[in-house]
Amino acid sequence: MGYWKGMLAGALIAALSGCAATGGQQPIRAEQIYADGLCGRTQTDAGARWIADPQQLETLRIQFGQYRLGPPELPEVDFDTRGVLLVLMGRRQTAGYGLALADGEAASLADGVATVAVEWREPDEGAMLAQVLTSPCIMVTLPKSGIERIDVVDQTGAVRVSVAP
């Protein structure tokens, strides 16, 4: 009987240690609601912005419309429980740049830090490209609850931008 209790206790400790080693990362639902190569931003550096209410989103939608034939259509967002993360690549001098939410489990939460994985596309060095100003961006909905900081990471795992909601 003592043998089995010891085995059970050992298995329990090993299981709990494994949970602690993962940092308590929990997947969270992230949904890309917008992506464009011309978001009309003049900033040259990458950036991120948290949009917490419908008025902020509408203002941004109208700003994006200044560079198009009218504002883009965006899906409804339940701002009671979710917010919108705007990720900006910054102004680029050529074509070939872009952003997209990564496939699979693109977002996770651990200790108040949400990590959002994106495909951060850049042209190959030396590639022949059109000389055109671009400013790629994406908008992603995330839950509001429990997030103190958001880190946006690229396909290599490097943090590109961070923002506090």
Coordinates of C-alpha atoms in Angstrom, one line a residue, residues 4-160:
W4 CA 1.4 2.8 -4.5
K5 CA 1.0 6.0 -2.4
G6 CA 4.6 6.9 -3.1
M7 CA 4.1 6.2 -6.8
L8 CA 1.0 8.3 -6.9
A9 CA 2.6 11.2 -5.0
G10 CA 5.6 11.0 -7.3
A11 CA 3.4 11.1 -10.4
L12 CA 1.4 14.0 -9.0
I13 CA 4.6 16.0 -8.3
A14 CA 5.9 15.3 -11.8
A15 CA 2.6 16.4 -13.4
L16 CA 2.5 19.6 -11.3
S17 CA 6.1 20.4 -12.1
G18 CA 5.4 20.0 -15.8
C19 CA 2.6 22.6 -15.5
A20 CA 4.8 25.0 -13.7
A21 CA 7.5 24.6 -16.4
T22 CA 5.2 25.7 -19.2
G23 CA 4.6 29.0 -17.4
G24 CA 0.9 28.4 -17.3
Q25 CA 0.4 29.4 -20.9
Q26 CA -3.3 29.2 -21.9
P27 CA -4.5 29.6 -25.5
I28 CA -6.9 32.5 -26.0
R29 CA -9.1 33.2 -29.0
A30 CA -7.7 35.7 -31.4
E31 CA -9.5 36.6 -34.6
Q32 CA -8.1 38.7 -37.4
I33 CA -10.8 41.2 -38.5
Y34 CA -8.8 43.4 -40.9
A35 CA -5.5 43.4 -42.9
D36 CA -4.2 45.9 -45.4
G37 CA -1.0 47.0 -47.1
L38 CA -1.9 50.7 -46.9
C39 CA -3.0 51.7 -43.5
G40 CA -2.2 55.3 -44.1
R41 CA 0.3 55.7 -41.2
T42 CA 3.3 57.9 -41.6
Q43 CA 5.3 56.4 -38.7
T44 CA 8.4 54.6 -39.9
D45 CA 8.7 52.2 -36.9
A46 CA 6.5 49.3 -36.1
G47 CA 3.8 49.9 -33.4
A48 CA 0.7 48.6 -31.7
R49 CA -2.4 50.1 -30.3
W50 CA -5.2 48.8 -28.1
I51 CA -8.7 49.8 -29.2
A52 CA -11.0 49.4 -26.2
D53 CA -14.3 50.9 -27.4
P54 CA -16.4 51.3 -30.6
Q55 CA -15.8 55.0 -30.9
Q56 CA -12.0 54.4 -31.1
L57 CA -12.5 51.8 -33.8
E58 CA -14.9 54.0 -35.8
T59 CA -12.4 56.9 -35.7
L60 CA -9.6 54.5 -37.0
R61 CA -11.9 53.1 -39.7
I62 CA -12.7 56.6 -41.0
Q63 CA -8.9 57.4 -41.0
F64 CA -8.2 54.3 -43.0
G65 CA -10.9 55.3 -45.5
Q66 CA -9.0 58.5 -46.4
Y67 CA -6.6 56.3 -48.3
R68 CA -9.2 54.2 -50.1
L69 CA -12.6 54.7 -51.8
G70 CA -14.3 54.9 -48.4
P71 CA -13.8 53.3 -45.0
P72 CA -13.4 49.6 -44.8
E73 CA -16.2 47.4 -43.6
L74 CA -15.4 45.8 -40.2
P75 CA -17.3 43.1 -38.4
E76 CA -19.1 43.9 -35.1
V77 CA -16.9 43.5 -32.0
D78 CA -18.4 42.8 -28.5
F79 CA -16.5 45.5 -26.7
D80 CA -18.0 44.3 -23.4
T81 CA -15.7 41.3 -23.4
R82 CA -13.2 41.9 -26.3
G83 CA -10.9 44.6 -27.6
V84 CA -9.0 45.1 -30.8
L85 CA -5.2 45.0 -31.2
L86 CA -3.9 47.1 -34.1
V87 CA -0.5 46.0 -35.3
L88 CA 1.4 48.4 -37.6
M89 CA 4.5 47.4 -39.5
G90 CA 5.4 51.0 -40.1
R91 CA 6.0 52.8 -43.4
R92 CA 8.0 50.8 -46.0
Q93 CA 9.5 52.1 -49.2
T94 CA 8.8 49.1 -51.4
A95 CA 6.2 46.3 -52.1
G96 CA 6.7 42.9 -50.5
Y97 CA 5.8 43.6 -46.9
G98 CA 2.8 42.3 -45.0
L99 CA 1.3 41.1 -41.8
A100 CA -1.1 38.3 -41.0
L101 CA -2.2 36.4 -37.9
A102 CA -0.2 33.2 -37.6
D103 CA -2.0 29.9 -38.3
G104 CA -3.1 27.6 -35.4
E105 CA -3.0 28.8 -31.8
A106 CA -1.9 32.3 -32.6
A107 CA -2.5 33.8 -29.1
S108 CA -1.8 32.7 -25.5
L109 CA -1.9 34.2 -22.1
A110 CA 0.5 33.7 -19.1
D111 CA 0.9 35.8 -16.0
G112 CA -1.1 38.7 -17.5
V113 CA 1.0 38.8 -20.7
A114 CA -0.8 37.9 -24.0
T115 CA 1.5 36.7 -26.8
V116 CA 0.1 37.2 -30.3
A117 CA 2.0 35.4 -33.1
V118 CA 2.0 37.0 -36.5
E119 CA 3.6 36.3 -39.9
W120 CA 5.9 39.3 -40.3
R121 CA 6.6 39.2 -44.1
E122 CA 9.5 41.1 -45.5
P123 CA 11.0 40.8 -49.1
D124 CA 14.1 38.8 -49.7
E125 CA 17.3 40.9 -49.7
G126 CA 18.2 42.0 -53.2
A127 CA 14.7 41.2 -54.6
M128 CA 13.4 43.3 -57.5
L129 CA 10.5 45.3 -56.0
A130 CA 8.1 48.0 -57.0
Q131 CA 9.0 51.4 -55.4
V132 CA 5.8 52.2 -53.6
L133 CA 5.0 53.4 -50.1
T134 CA 3.2 50.8 -48.1
S135 CA 2.2 50.7 -44.4
P136 CA 0.9 47.2 -43.6
C137 CA -1.3 46.5 -40.6
I138 CA -3.7 44.0 -39.1
M139 CA -6.5 44.2 -36.5
V140 CA -7.0 41.3 -34.2
T141 CA -9.7 40.9 -31.5
L142 CA -8.6 39.6 -28.1
P143 CA -10.4 39.1 -24.8
K144 CA -10.1 42.0 -22.4
S145 CA -10.0 40.0 -19.2
G146 CA -6.7 39.2 -17.6
I147 CA -4.4 41.0 -20.1
E148 CA -1.9 43.5 -18.7
R149 CA 0.5 43.6 -21.7
I150 CA 0.4 42.3 -25.2
D151 CA 3.6 41.1 -27.0
V152 CA 3.4 40.7 -30.8
V153 CA 6.0 38.1 -31.9
D154 CA 7.0 37.1 -35.4
Q155 CA 7.5 33.7 -36.9
T156 CA 11.0 33.4 -35.3
G157 CA 9.6 34.2 -31.8
A158 CA 11.2 37.7 -31.7
V159 CA 9.0 40.4 -30.0
R160 CA 8.3 43.0 -32.6

